[in-house]
Coordinates of C-alpha atoms and ligand atoms in Angstrom, one line a residue:
M1354 CA 93.8 56.6 138.1
E1355 CA 95.3 58.9 140.2
T1356 CA 93.6 62.3 140.3
K1357 CA 95.2 65.6 140.1
I1358 CA 94.3 69.1 141.4
I1359 CA 95.5 71.6 139.1
N1360 CA 96.1 75.5 138.2
S1361 CA 95.3 74.5 133.8
V1362 CA 92.3 75.7 132.8
E1363 CA 93.8 74.6 129.1
I1364 CA 93.8 71.3 130.9
A1365 CA 90.3 71.2 132.6
S1366 CA 88.9 72.8 129.1
D1367 CA 90.9 69.8 126.6
E1368 CA 89.5 66.9 129.6
I1369 CA 85.5 68.7 128.4
V1370 CA 86.7 68.2 124.7
K1371 CA 87.7 64.9 125.0
G1372 CA 84.4 63.4 127.0
N1373 CA 86.0 62.8 129.8
V1374 CA 84.7 64.4 133.5
V1375 CA 85.8 66.8 135.3
G1376 CA 86.2 68.8 138.4
L1377 CA 85.1 72.3 137.9
P1378 CA 84.9 75.3 140.6
T1379 CA 81.4 77.2 140.9
E1380 CA 80.9 79.9 143.1
T1381 CA 78.1 77.8 144.9
V1382 CA 79.8 74.7 145.2
Y1383 CA 82.5 72.7 143.0
G1384 CA 80.9 70.4 140.1
L1385 CA 81.8 67.6 137.8
G1386 CA 81.2 68.8 134.4
A1387 CA 81.7 67.1 130.9
D1388 CA 80.4 68.0 127.6
A1389 CA 76.4 68.2 127.5
L1390 CA 75.9 67.4 123.9
N1391 CA 78.5 64.3 124.1
E1392 CA 75.8 61.5 125.4
D1393 CA 78.9 58.9 126.6
A1394 CA 80.3 61.4 128.3
V1395 CA 76.7 62.7 130.6
L1396 CA 76.6 58.8 131.0
K1397 CA 80.3 59.4 133.2
I1398 CA 79.0 61.7 135.1
Y1399 CA 76.2 59.3 136.1
E1400 CA 79.1 56.5 136.9
T1401 CA 81.5 58.3 138.1
K1402 CA 79.5 59.8 141.4
K1403 CA 76.8 57.0 141.3
R1404 CA 74.0 58.7 140.9
P1405 CA 70.8 57.0 139.9
D1406 CA 69.6 58.0 136.4
F1407 CA 66.1 59.6 137.4
N1408 CA 68.0 62.5 139.1
P1409 CA 68.3 65.2 135.5
L1410 CA 72.1 67.5 135.6
I1411 CA 72.1 71.4 135.0
V1412 CA 73.9 72.6 131.8
H1413 CA 76.1 75.6 132.5
V1414 CA 76.2 77.6 129.5
S1415 CA 78.9 81.5 129.5
D1416 CA 75.6 83.8 128.7
V1417 CA 72.3 83.8 128.9
Q1418 CA 71.7 83.9 124.6
E1419 CA 72.7 80.8 124.6
F1420 CA 69.4 79.4 126.3
E1421 CA 67.9 79.4 122.8
K1422 CA 70.2 76.9 121.5
Y1423 CA 69.5 74.9 123.7
A1424 CA 65.5 75.6 125.2
T1425 CA 62.7 76.7 123.8
D1426 CA 59.2 78.9 124.6
I1427 CA 61.4 80.8 127.0
P1428 CA 59.5 83.3 129.5
N1429 CA 60.2 86.9 129.7
D1430 CA 60.6 86.7 133.7
V1431 CA 63.5 84.6 132.7
Y1432 CA 65.3 87.7 130.7
K1433 CA 64.2 89.4 133.6
L1434 CA 65.9 87.3 136.3
A1435 CA 68.7 86.6 134.2
D1436 CA 69.0 90.3 133.7
F1437 CA 69.6 90.9 137.8
F1438 CA 71.3 87.2 138.4
S1439 CA 73.3 86.4 135.3
P1440 CA 76.2 85.7 135.5
G1441 CA 75.2 83.7 139.1
P1442 CA 73.8 80.7 141.4
I1443 CA 70.4 80.7 139.5
T1444 CA 69.3 77.6 137.6
F1445 CA 66.5 78.1 135.2
I1446 CA 63.7 75.3 134.2
L1447 CA 63.0 75.8 130.6
K1448 CA 61.2 73.4 127.5
K1449 CA 64.0 71.7 125.6
K1450 CA 65.4 71.7 122.7
D1451 CA 66.4 68.1 120.4
I1452 CA 69.9 69.1 120.8
I1453 CA 69.7 68.4 124.0
S1454 CA 69.8 64.2 126.0
D1455 CA 67.3 62.8 127.8
I1456 CA 70.2 61.3 129.7
V1457 CA 70.8 65.2 130.4
T1458 CA 67.4 65.6 132.1
A1459 CA 67.0 61.8 132.9
G1460 CA 63.6 61.8 130.2
L1461 CA 62.0 65.2 131.5
D1462 CA 60.9 67.7 128.3
T1463 CA 62.4 70.6 130.1
V1464 CA 66.2 71.3 130.8
A1465 CA 67.9 73.6 133.4
I1466 CA 70.1 75.9 132.6
R1467 CA 72.2 78.3 134.7
V1468 CA 75.5 80.6 133.9
P1469 CA 78.0 79.8 135.9
S1470 CA 80.0 83.4 137.3
H1471 CA 82.7 81.7 138.6
E1472 CA 85.9 83.0 136.6
L1473 CA 87.7 80.2 135.6
F1474 CA 84.7 78.0 135.2
R1475 CA 83.8 80.6 133.0
F1476 CA 87.0 80.3 131.2
V1477 CA 86.6 76.5 130.7
L1478 CA 83.6 77.4 129.2
K1479 CA 85.2 79.4 126.4
L1480 CA 88.4 77.4 126.1
S1481 CA 86.4 74.4 125.4
K1482 CA 83.7 76.6 123.4
K1483 CA 81.5 73.6 125.4
P1484 CA 78.1 73.7 126.9
I1485 CA 79.1 71.7 130.7
A1486 CA 76.5 69.4 132.2
A1487 CA 77.7 69.6 135.7
P1488 CA 76.2 67.9 139.3
S1489 CA 78.1 68.7 142.4
A1490 CA 80.8 66.9 142.6
N1491 CA 79.8 64.3 146.0
M1492 CA 78.9 60.9 145.5
F1493 CA 75.4 61.0 145.5
G1494 CA 73.7 61.3 148.7
R1495 CA 77.1 62.9 150.3
I1496 CA 77.6 66.5 151.3
S1497 CA 78.7 69.4 148.5
P1498 CA 82.1 70.0 147.9
T1499 CA 83.1 73.6 148.0
T1500 CA 86.7 73.0 147.8
A1501 CA 89.3 71.1 145.1
E1502 CA 90.6 69.3 148.6
D1503 CA 86.7 68.0 149.0
V1504 CA 86.5 67.0 145.2
L1505 CA 89.7 65.1 145.6
K1506 CA 88.0 63.1 149.3
E1507 CA 84.9 62.5 147.3
L1508 CA 85.9 61.2 143.6
N1509 CA 89.9 60.6 144.4
G1510 CA 90.6 56.8 141.7
K1511 CA 87.7 57.8 139.9
L1512 CA 88.9 61.6 137.5
H1513 CA 91.8 62.5 135.4
Y1514 CA 91.8 66.3 137.6
I1515 CA 90.3 68.7 139.3
L1516 CA 90.5 72.7 138.6
D1517 CA 91.2 74.4 142.0
G1518 CA 89.2 77.3 142.2
G1519 CA 90.0 77.8 145.4
K1520 CA 87.3 77.8 148.3
S1521 CA 83.0 78.5 146.8
S1522 CA 82.2 81.7 147.8
V1523 CA 78.4 81.2 148.4
G1524 CA 78.9 77.4 149.0
I1525 CA 75.6 76.1 149.1
E1526 CA 73.4 75.1 145.1
S1527 CA 72.1 77.7 143.0
T1528 CA 68.1 78.5 143.6
V1529 CA 66.7 76.7 140.9
L1530 CA 63.3 77.6 139.6
S1531 CA 60.3 76.8 137.9
F1532 CA 58.4 78.3 135.3
E1533 CA 55.4 75.9 134.8
G1534 CA 51.7 77.3 134.6
G1535 CA 52.6 80.5 134.1
R1536 CA 54.1 80.5 137.5
V1537 CA 57.5 81.1 139.3
T1538 CA 58.0 78.1 141.8
V1539 CA 61.1 77.4 143.6
L1540 CA 61.8 74.3 143.5
R1541 CA 65.2 74.7 145.4
H1542 CA 66.2 77.4 147.4
G1543 CA 69.2 79.1 147.4
Y1544 CA 71.2 82.3 147.9
I1545 CA 69.1 84.0 145.7
T1546 CA 66.2 84.1 147.6
K1547 CA 62.4 83.7 146.7
E1548 CA 61.8 87.7 148.3
D1549 CA 65.0 88.3 146.1
V1550 CA 63.1 86.5 142.7
E1551 CA 59.7 87.9 143.8
K1552 CA 61.3 92.1 143.4
V1553 CA 61.9 91.1 139.4
V1554 CA 59.1 89.1 138.6
G1555 CA 56.9 92.1 140.8
R1556 CA 54.6 89.0 141.8
T1557 CA 53.9 85.8 144.1
V1558 CA 56.3 83.3 143.9
Y1559 CA 55.5 80.0 145.0
D1560 CA 57.4 76.7 147.4
Y1561 CA 57.3 73.7 145.2
E1562 CA 55.4 72.4 148.0
E1563 CA 52.4 74.9 147.3
S1564 CA 52.8 74.7 143.7
V1565 CA 52.8 70.9 143.1
S1566 CA 49.9 70.7 146.4
S1567 CA 47.4 73.5 144.5
G1568 CA 48.2 70.9 141.1
K1569 CA 49.9 73.9 139.1
I1570 CA 52.6 72.2 138.3
S1571 CA 53.5 68.8 138.3
S1572 CA 56.0 66.7 140.6
P1573 CA 59.4 65.1 138.6
G1574 CA 59.9 63.3 141.9
L1575 CA 63.2 63.9 142.3
L1576 CA 64.3 66.8 144.6
K1577 CA 63.9 64.5 147.7
S1578 CA 67.2 63.7 147.7
H1579 CA 70.0 64.5 150.5
Y1580 CA 73.0 65.7 151.6
A1581 CA 74.2 62.6 154.8
P1582 CA 77.0 63.1 157.0
M1583 CA 78.5 59.8 157.8
T1584 CA 77.9 61.2 161.3
P1585 CA 74.3 61.1 162.2
L1586 CA 73.4 65.0 162.3
Y1587 CA 69.8 65.5 164.4
L1588 CA 68.8 69.2 165.2
A1589 CA 67.0 71.2 167.0
E1590 CA 64.2 73.5 166.3
H1591 CA 65.6 76.2 168.5
T1592 CA 68.9 76.9 170.1
F1593 CA 67.0 76.2 173.5
D1594 CA 66.5 72.9 173.1
L1595 CA 70.4 72.7 171.8
K1596 CA 71.5 74.4 174.6
R1597 CA 69.0 72.0 176.6
L1598 CA 71.0 69.3 176.0
I1599 CA 74.4 70.5 176.8
D1600 CA 73.1 71.8 180.1
E1601 CA 71.9 67.3 181.0
L1602 CA 75.4 66.5 179.7
D1603 CA 76.6 68.4 182.5
E1604 CA 75.2 66.2 184.7
D1605 CA 74.8 62.9 183.0
N1606 CA 75.0 60.9 179.8
I1607 CA 72.7 60.5 177.5
E1608 CA 72.3 57.3 175.4
G1609 CA 75.8 57.0 175.8
L1610 CA 75.9 60.9 174.5
T1611 CA 78.8 63.0 176.9
K1612 CA 80.3 65.9 176.1
D1613 CA 83.1 65.7 174.6
N1614 CA 82.2 62.5 172.0
I1615 CA 79.2 64.9 169.6
G1616 CA 80.0 67.8 167.8
I1617 CA 77.9 71.2 167.5
M1618 CA 77.7 73.1 164.4
D1619 CA 78.1 77.0 166.1
F1620 CA 76.5 79.2 164.0
S1621 CA 77.2 82.2 166.4
T1622 CA 80.6 82.8 165.5
Y1623 CA 79.0 83.9 161.6
D1624 CA 77.9 87.2 161.7
N1625 CA 74.9 86.9 159.0
F1626 CA 73.4 84.1 156.6
R1627 CA 75.8 84.5 153.6
E1628 CA 78.6 83.5 155.7
L1629 CA 76.6 80.6 157.4
A1630 CA 75.7 78.9 153.9
K1631 CA 79.4 79.6 153.1
H1632 CA 81.0 77.8 155.2
L1633 CA 78.1 75.4 155.8
F1634 CA 79.0 72.4 154.1
S1635 CA 82.3 72.4 155.1
D1636 CA 81.7 73.0 158.3
L1637 CA 79.8 69.5 158.7
R1638 CA 82.5 68.0 155.6
N1639 CA 84.4 68.5 159.4
L1640 CA 83.0 67.6 162.3
D1641 CA 82.2 64.7 160.1
E1642 CA 85.8 63.4 160.0
R1643 CA 85.9 63.6 163.6
N1644 CA 85.0 60.5 164.6
Y1645 CA 82.5 61.9 166.9
K1646 CA 79.5 59.6 167.7
M1647 CA 76.5 62.2 166.8
L1648 CA 76.3 66.6 165.3
F1649 CA 73.7 69.1 166.3
A1650 CA 72.8 72.0 164.9
S1651 CA 69.4 73.9 165.3
K1652 CA 67.8 75.2 162.4
V1653 CA 68.3 79.1 161.8
K1654 CA 65.2 81.7 161.2
N1655 CA 63.6 80.4 157.4
L1656 CA 63.4 83.4 156.0
K1657 CA 65.0 84.9 153.4
L1658 CA 68.6 82.5 152.9
G1659 CA 67.5 80.9 155.7
R1660 CA 65.4 78.8 154.0
A1661 CA 68.3 77.5 151.9
I1662 CA 70.2 76.9 155.3
N1663 CA 67.6 74.5 156.9
D1664 CA 66.3 72.7 153.7
R1665 CA 70.2 71.4 153.5
L1666 CA 70.6 70.8 157.4
D1667 CA 67.3 69.3 156.8
R1668 CA 68.6 67.0 154.2
A1669 CA 71.7 66.4 156.1
S1670 CA 70.2 65.5 159.4
A1671 CA 68.6 61.9 160.6
G1672 CA 66.1 63.7 162.7
T1673 CA 65.1 66.1 165.3
I1674 CA 65.7 66.5 169.0
K1675 CA 63.8 68.6 171.2
Y1676 CA 63.3 69.5 175.3
E1677 CA 59.8 68.3 176.6
D1678 CA 58.7 67.2 179.7
R1679 CA 62.2 67.8 181.1
K1680 CA 64.1 65.0 178.5
I1681 CA 65.3 65.3 175.2
I1682 CA 63.2 62.9 172.8
F1683 CA 65.0 62.0 169.7
R1684 CA 63.4 61.7 166.8
N1685 CA 64.3 59.8 164.6
K1686 CA 62.9 60.5 160.3
Ligands
TXA1313 O1 74.5 75.4 142.1 C1 75.1 74.0 141.7 O2 73.6 73.6 140.8 C2 75.5 73.5 141.0 C3 76.6 74.3 140.6 C4 77.7 72.6 140.3 O3 76.3 74.5 139.3 N1 74.8 72.1 140.5 C5 74.2 71.1 140.7 O4 73.2 70.2 140.9 O5 73.0 71.7 142.3 P1 73.0 68.8 141.1 O6 73.3 68.5 140.0 O7 73.3 68.4 142.6 O8 71.4 69.3 141.4 C6 70.3 69.7 140.2 C7 68.8 69.5 140.6 C8 68.7 68.8 141.0 O9 67.8 69.0 142.2 C9 67.9 68.1 140.4 O10 66.9 67.4 140.4 C10 67.5 69.8 139.8 O11 68.9 70.8 139.4 N2 66.6 69.3 137.8 C11 67.7 69.7 137.0 N3 66.9 69.1 135.9 C12 66.0 69.4 136.1 C13 64.2 69.9 135.2 N4 64.4 69.9 134.1 N5 63.5 69.6 136.4 C14 63.2 70.0 137.8 N6 64.3 70.0 138.2 C15 66.1 69.5 137.6
MG1314 MG1 73.9 68.3 144.4

């Protein structure tokens, strides 16, 4: 099958209507879309990206009003949050209606729904008149794509078309929220931060780990997936550890590493976390293509958008490094 990057929303929409998968731009990352109400089409998503069938998909719709078609018992907090952040990078886990197939939700009785803000994706929703199920358009376990070219590299030959919508402006996946047990829990950190959500709902918002360990929400056990580059990535807790590594490599080599055969993710070039988030996956992808022996990054401050950035770095990493007892210590995951 030949895969083409296209600019036509009509062709992309036709693919959805025909029951095929198509690469679609969103403001977060590129998605691999299919008609959410067509089980065969949804199965093609799992097949195409070799995604395990226990990992549920997000259903994308054009408007909050549509939530009621696919979900019931929608808490008021959802409407409050949608008022502020939808269309945009926020996903709500809601009690599903029967019209949503178990294949979409991987057998759960909840469905993930979001209203994307990317203009071209919205156009495809409007033309096709279908809700669109879409995971990120990468092979399972790999780095999420933020350009049409990235999708081509990931899925070339596995689909007909990728709609080109430029580089995703957000760069990391949407914030996923659960409303189980009467509390708001962040299942996946994203561009919209826990603090942003707290401001709108006016009460404490919890991390996934907090809610699971206190027994307030059930653990679907679905969230451990990672986005690994081919080249092993090691993380330093502080920039200091990374600086030490570079100094040491000036003098000598460590485990066959030299200054020339390692890649360093340099976040100091970005003015703020938003810029960093936008370029995080593409920087990782670019370094991964250079045949380095190892990649290194240091974590950022674990606050606000920093949480989402650290989460993606953690999931992409093979282990950590630390300068301890005058030595660089590598620890594998
Ligand atoms: O920004 C995004 O959300 C992108 C774009 C394409 O919209 N999509 C995306 O989809 O990141 P995916 O499939 O890569 O990630 C979906 C996440 C997974 O962590 C999945 O476990 C979680 O949402 N999820 C989906 N349905 C769920 C449910 N019913 N309960 C709990 N988690 C769910
Ligand atoms: Mg993904």
